[in-house]
Short mmCIF file of C-alpha atoms in Angstrom, two decimals:
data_model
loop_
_atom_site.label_atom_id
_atom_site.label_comp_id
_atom_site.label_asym_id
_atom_site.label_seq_id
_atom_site.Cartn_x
_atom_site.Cartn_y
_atom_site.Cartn_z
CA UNK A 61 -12.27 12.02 46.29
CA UNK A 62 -10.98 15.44 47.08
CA UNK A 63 -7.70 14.75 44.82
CA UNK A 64 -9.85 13.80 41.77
CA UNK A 65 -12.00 17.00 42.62
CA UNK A 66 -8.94 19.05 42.75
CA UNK A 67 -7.75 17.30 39.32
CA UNK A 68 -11.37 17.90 37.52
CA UNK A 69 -11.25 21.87 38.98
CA UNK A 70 -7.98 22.04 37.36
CA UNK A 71 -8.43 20.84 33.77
CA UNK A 72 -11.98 23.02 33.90
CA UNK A 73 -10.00 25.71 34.56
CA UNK A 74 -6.76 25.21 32.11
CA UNK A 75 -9.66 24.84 29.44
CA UNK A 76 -11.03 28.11 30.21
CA UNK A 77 -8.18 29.79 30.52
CA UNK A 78 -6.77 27.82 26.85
CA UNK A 79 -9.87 29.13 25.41
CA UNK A 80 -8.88 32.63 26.51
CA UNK A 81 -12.60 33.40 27.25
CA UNK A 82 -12.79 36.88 27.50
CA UNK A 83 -16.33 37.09 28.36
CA UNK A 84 -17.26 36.22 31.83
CA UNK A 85 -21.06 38.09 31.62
CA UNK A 86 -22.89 34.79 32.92
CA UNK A 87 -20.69 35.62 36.24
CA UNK A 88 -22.08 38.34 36.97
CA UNK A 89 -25.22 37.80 38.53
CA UNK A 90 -23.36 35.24 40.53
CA UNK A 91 -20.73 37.70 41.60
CA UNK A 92 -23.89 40.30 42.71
CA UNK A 93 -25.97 37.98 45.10
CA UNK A 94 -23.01 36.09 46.34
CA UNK A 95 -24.15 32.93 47.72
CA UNK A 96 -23.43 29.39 48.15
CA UNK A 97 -25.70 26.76 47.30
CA UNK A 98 -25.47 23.26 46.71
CA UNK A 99 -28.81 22.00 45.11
CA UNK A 100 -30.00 25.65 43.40
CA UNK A 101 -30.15 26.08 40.10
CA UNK A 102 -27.20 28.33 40.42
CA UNK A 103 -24.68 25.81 41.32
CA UNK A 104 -23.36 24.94 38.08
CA UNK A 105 -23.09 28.72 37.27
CA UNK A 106 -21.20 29.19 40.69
CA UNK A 107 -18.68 26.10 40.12
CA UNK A 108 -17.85 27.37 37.00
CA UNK A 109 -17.41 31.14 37.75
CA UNK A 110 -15.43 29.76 41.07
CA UNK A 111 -13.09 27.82 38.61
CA UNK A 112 -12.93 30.55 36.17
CA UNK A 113 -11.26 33.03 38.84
CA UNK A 114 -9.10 30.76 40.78
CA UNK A 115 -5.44 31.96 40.79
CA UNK A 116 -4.27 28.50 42.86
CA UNK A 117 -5.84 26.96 39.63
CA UNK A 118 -4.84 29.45 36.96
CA UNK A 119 -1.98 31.26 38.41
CA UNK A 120 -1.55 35.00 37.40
CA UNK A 121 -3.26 35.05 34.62
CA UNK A 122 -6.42 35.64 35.87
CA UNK A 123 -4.74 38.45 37.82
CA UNK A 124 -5.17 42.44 36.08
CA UNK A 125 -2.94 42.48 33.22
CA UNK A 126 -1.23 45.67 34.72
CA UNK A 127 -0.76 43.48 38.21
CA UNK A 128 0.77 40.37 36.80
CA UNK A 129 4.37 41.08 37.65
CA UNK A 130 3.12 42.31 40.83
CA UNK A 131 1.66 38.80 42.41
CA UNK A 132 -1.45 37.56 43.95
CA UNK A 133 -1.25 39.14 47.29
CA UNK A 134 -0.66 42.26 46.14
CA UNK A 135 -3.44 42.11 43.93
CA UNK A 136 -5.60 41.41 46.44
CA UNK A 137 -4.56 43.61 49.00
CA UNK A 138 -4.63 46.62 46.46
CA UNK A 139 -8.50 46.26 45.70
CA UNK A 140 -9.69 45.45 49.59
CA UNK A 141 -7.80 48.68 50.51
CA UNK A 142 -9.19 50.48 47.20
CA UNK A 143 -12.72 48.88 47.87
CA UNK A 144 -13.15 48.95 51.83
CA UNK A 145 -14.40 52.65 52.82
CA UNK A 146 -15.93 53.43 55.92
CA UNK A 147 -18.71 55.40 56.13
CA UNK A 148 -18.50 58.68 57.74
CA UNK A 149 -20.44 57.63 60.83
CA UNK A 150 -18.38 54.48 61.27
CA UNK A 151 -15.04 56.13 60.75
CA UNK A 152 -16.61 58.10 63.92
CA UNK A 153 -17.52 55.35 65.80
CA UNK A 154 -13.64 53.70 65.68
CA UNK A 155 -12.20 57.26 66.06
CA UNK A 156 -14.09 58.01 69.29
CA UNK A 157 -13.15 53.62 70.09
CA UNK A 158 -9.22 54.50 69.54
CA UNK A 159 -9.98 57.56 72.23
CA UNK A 160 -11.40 55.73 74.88
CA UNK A 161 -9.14 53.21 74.72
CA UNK A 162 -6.13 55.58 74.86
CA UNK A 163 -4.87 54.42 71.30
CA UNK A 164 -1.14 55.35 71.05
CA UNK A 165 -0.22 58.26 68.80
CA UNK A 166 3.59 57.82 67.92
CA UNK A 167 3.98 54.49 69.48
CA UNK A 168 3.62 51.03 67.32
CA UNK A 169 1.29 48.20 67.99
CA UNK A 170 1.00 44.57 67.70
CA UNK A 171 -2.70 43.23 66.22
CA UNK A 172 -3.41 40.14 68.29
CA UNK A 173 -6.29 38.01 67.48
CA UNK A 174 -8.33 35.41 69.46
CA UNK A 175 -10.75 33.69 68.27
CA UNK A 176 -12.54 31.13 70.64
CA UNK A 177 -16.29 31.52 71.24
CA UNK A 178 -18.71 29.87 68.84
CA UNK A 179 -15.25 28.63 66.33
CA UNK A 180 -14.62 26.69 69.42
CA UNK A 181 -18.08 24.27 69.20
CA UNK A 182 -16.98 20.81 68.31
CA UNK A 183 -20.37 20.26 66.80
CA UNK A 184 -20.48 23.33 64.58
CA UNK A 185 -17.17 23.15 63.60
CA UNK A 186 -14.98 20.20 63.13
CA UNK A 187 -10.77 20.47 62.16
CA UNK A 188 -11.90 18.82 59.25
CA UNK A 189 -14.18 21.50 57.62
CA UNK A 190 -12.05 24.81 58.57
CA UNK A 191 -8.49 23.29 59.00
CA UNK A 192 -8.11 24.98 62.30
CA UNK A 193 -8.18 24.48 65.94
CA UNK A 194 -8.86 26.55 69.00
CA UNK A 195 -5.86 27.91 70.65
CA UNK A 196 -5.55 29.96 73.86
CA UNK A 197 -3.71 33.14 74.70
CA UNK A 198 -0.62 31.23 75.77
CA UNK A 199 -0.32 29.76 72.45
CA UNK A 200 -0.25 33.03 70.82
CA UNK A 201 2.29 34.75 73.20
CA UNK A 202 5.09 33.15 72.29
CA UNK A 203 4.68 34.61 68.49
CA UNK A 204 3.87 37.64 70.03
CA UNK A 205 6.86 37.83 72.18
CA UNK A 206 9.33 37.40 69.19
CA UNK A 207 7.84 40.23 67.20
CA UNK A 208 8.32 42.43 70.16
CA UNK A 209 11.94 41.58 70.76
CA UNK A 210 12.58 41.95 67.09
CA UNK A 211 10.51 45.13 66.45
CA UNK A 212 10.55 46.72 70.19
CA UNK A 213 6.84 47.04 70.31
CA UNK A 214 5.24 46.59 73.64
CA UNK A 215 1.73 47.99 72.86
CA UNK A 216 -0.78 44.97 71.79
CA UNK A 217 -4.77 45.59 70.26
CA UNK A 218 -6.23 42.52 71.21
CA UNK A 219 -9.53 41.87 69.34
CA UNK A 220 -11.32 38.44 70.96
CA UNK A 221 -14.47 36.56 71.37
CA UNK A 222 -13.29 35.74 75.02
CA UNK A 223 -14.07 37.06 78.39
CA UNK A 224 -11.27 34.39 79.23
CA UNK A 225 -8.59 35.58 77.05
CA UNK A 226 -9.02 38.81 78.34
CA UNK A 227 -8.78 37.63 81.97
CA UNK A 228 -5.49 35.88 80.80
CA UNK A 229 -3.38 39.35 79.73
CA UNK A 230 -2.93 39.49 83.57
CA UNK A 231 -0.60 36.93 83.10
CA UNK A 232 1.55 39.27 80.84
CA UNK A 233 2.20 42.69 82.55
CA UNK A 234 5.42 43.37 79.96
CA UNK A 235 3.10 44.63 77.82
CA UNK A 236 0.52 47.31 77.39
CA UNK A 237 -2.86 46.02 75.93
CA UNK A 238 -5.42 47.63 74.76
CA UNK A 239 -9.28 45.89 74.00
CA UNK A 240 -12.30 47.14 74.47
CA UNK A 241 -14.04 46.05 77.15
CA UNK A 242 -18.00 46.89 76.04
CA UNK A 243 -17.49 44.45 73.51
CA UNK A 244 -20.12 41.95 74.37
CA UNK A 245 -18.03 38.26 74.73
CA UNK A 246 -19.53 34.80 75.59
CA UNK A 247 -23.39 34.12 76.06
CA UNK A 248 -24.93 32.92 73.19
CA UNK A 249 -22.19 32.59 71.12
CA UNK A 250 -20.24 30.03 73.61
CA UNK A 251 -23.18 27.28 72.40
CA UNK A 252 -24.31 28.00 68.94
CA UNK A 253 -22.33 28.92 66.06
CA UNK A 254 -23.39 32.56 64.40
CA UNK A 255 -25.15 31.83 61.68
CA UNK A 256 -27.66 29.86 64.01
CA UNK A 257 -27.67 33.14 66.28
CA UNK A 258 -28.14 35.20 63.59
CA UNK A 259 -31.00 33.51 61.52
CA UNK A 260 -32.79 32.53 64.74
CA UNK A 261 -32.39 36.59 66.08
CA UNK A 262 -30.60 35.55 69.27
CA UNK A 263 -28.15 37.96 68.43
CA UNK A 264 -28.50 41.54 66.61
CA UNK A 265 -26.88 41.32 62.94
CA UNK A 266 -25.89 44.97 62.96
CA UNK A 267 -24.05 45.14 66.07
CA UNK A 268 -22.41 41.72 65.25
CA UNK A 269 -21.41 43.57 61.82
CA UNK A 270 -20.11 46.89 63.36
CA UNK A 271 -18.14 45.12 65.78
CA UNK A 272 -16.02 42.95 63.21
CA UNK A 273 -15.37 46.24 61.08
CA UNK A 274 -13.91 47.48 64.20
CA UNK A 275 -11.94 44.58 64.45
CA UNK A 276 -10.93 44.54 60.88
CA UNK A 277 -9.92 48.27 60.85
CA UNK A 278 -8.69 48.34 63.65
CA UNK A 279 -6.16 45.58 63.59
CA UNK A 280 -4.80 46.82 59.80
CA UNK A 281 -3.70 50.30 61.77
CA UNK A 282 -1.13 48.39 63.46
CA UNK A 283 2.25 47.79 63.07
CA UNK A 284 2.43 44.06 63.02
CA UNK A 285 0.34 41.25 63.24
CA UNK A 286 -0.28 37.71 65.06
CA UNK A 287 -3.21 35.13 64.56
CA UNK A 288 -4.43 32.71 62.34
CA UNK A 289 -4.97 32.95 58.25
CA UNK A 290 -7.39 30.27 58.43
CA UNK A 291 -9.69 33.19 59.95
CA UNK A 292 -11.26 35.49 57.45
CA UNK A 293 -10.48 38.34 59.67
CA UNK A 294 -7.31 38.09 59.84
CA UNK A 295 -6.38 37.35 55.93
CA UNK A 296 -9.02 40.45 55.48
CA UNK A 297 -7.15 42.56 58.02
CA UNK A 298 -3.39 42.10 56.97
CA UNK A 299 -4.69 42.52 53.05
CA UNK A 300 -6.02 45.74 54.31
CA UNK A 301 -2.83 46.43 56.48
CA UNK A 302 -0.67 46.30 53.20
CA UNK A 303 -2.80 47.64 51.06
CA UNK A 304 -3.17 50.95 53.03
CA UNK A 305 0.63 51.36 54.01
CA UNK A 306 1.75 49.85 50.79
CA UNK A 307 4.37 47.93 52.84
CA UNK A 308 4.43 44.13 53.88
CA UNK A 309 4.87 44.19 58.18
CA UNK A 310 5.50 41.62 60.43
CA UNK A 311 3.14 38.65 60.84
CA UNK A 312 2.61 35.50 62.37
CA UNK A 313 0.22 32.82 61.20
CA UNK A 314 -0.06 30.16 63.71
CA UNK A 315 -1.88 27.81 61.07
CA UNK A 316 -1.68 28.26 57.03
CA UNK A 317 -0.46 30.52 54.70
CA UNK A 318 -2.30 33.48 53.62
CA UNK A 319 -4.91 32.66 50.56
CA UNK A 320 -7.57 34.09 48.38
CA UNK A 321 -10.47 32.36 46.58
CA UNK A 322 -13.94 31.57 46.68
CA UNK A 323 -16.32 28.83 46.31
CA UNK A 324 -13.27 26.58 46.20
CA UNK A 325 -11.01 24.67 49.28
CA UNK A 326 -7.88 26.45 48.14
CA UNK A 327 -6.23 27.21 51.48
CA UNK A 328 -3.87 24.49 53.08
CA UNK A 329 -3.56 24.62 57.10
CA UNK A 330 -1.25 22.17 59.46
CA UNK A 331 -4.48 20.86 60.27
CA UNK A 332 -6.05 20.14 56.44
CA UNK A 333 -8.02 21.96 53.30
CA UNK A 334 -10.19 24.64 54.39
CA UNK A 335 -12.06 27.41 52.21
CA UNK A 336 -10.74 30.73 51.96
#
């Protein structure tokens, strides 16, 4: 089923882009809400605009005409750099966050994200669906341990859902890490996934939110980084690592290759299709 799915998305989308339809106005009121549905109204609109923009479908030609030659990633990275800017009161916030945490100046870090917590519910979220699997710190280190031999970087920003993985950097004294520990880990989000948190107001949206910019920011000011690109974090955060230092650094994917889409199950992890 998924193969003649992939084969119907693909001759959609050839016969767009053989058409050469220049005018995608019915998108955007799609592109403005941005939301999944499967039974609204709007789900023929979004299948279509989702076909219409795929570059795994259509390649680079539904890339910028000025970034053809320069390829999909560094498209992408380009406009989340060019599109991501933080409000003045939020640049604060992860200024006065690199302070307290005694953020090195002159010296190069590795990004390091864990992800565990509520990705880690069997029932919420199968292999199947997101092509991924929960891993623990030890799984990461090795990764991390070849970047730092290579690159002689012994500083590491963890970002993590996990009081646990925390805990576990004991286990590592080599290395300097650095993670802040107000971030509020566990509770809630060890039994229900987020979105059930968040529509049932077990957690607080905005703090949820704030916290993941950190991340996100946070983790593209370093110098190289390790974790999965079946996470939207960490795609999100190495776009915006390139994009800002116009320079491709060191990473380590433990799962899939990095990807860019929507509405469609373009990425391709050891463990299956997932969307990204």
């Amino acid at each position: 089923l998924a193969a003649k799915q992939q084969q119907a998305h693909h001759i959609s989308a050839t016969s767009f882009l053989s058409e050469r339809l220049d005018d995608k106005a019915d998108c955007i009121p799609w592109w403005e809400v941005q939301y999944d549905t499967d039974d609204d109204k709007n789900a023929p609109l979004q299948e279509m605009c989702a076909v219409q923009f795929s570059h795994k479908l259509l390649g680079d030609g539904v890339l910028p005409p000025a970034f053809q030659t320069k390829g999909h990633f560094f498209t992408v990275s380009q406009i989340t750099a060019g599109l991501f800017e933080l409000a003045p009161r939020v640049q604060k916030r992860i200024e006065e966050k690199k302070r307290r945490l005694g953020w090195p100046k002159n010296s190069p870090l590795i990004g390091l994200h864990v992800r565990l917590g509520d990705a880690c519910i069997k029932s919420e979220h199968g292999i199947g669906e997101h092509g991924r699997k929960c891993n623990n710190l030890v799984d990461f280190m090795q990764h991390v341990r070849k970047i730092s031999n290579e690159y002689s970087i012994k500083n590491i920003y963890l970002a993590t859902d996990s009081e646990a993985v925390l805990n576990d950097t004991r286990q590592y004294p080599q290395y300097n890490w650095f993670f802040d520990r107000t971030t509020r880990r566990g509770g809630v989000l060890d039994r229900k996934s987020i979105e059930y948190s968040l529509s049932h107001h077990l957690i607080d949206g905005y703090d949820e939110g704030l916290g993941v910019i950190d991340d996100l920011f946070l983790l593209a000011e370093t110098h190289a980084l390790v974790g999965k690109f079946t996470s939207n974090i960490d795609r999100v955060a190495y776009q915006l690592m390139t994009g800002q230092s116009n320079c491709y650094r060191p990473y380590v994917s433990l799962d899939s290759t990095w990807c860019f889409d929507h509405g469609l199950k373009s990425g391709h992890s050891d463990f299956g299709p997932f969307w990204c």
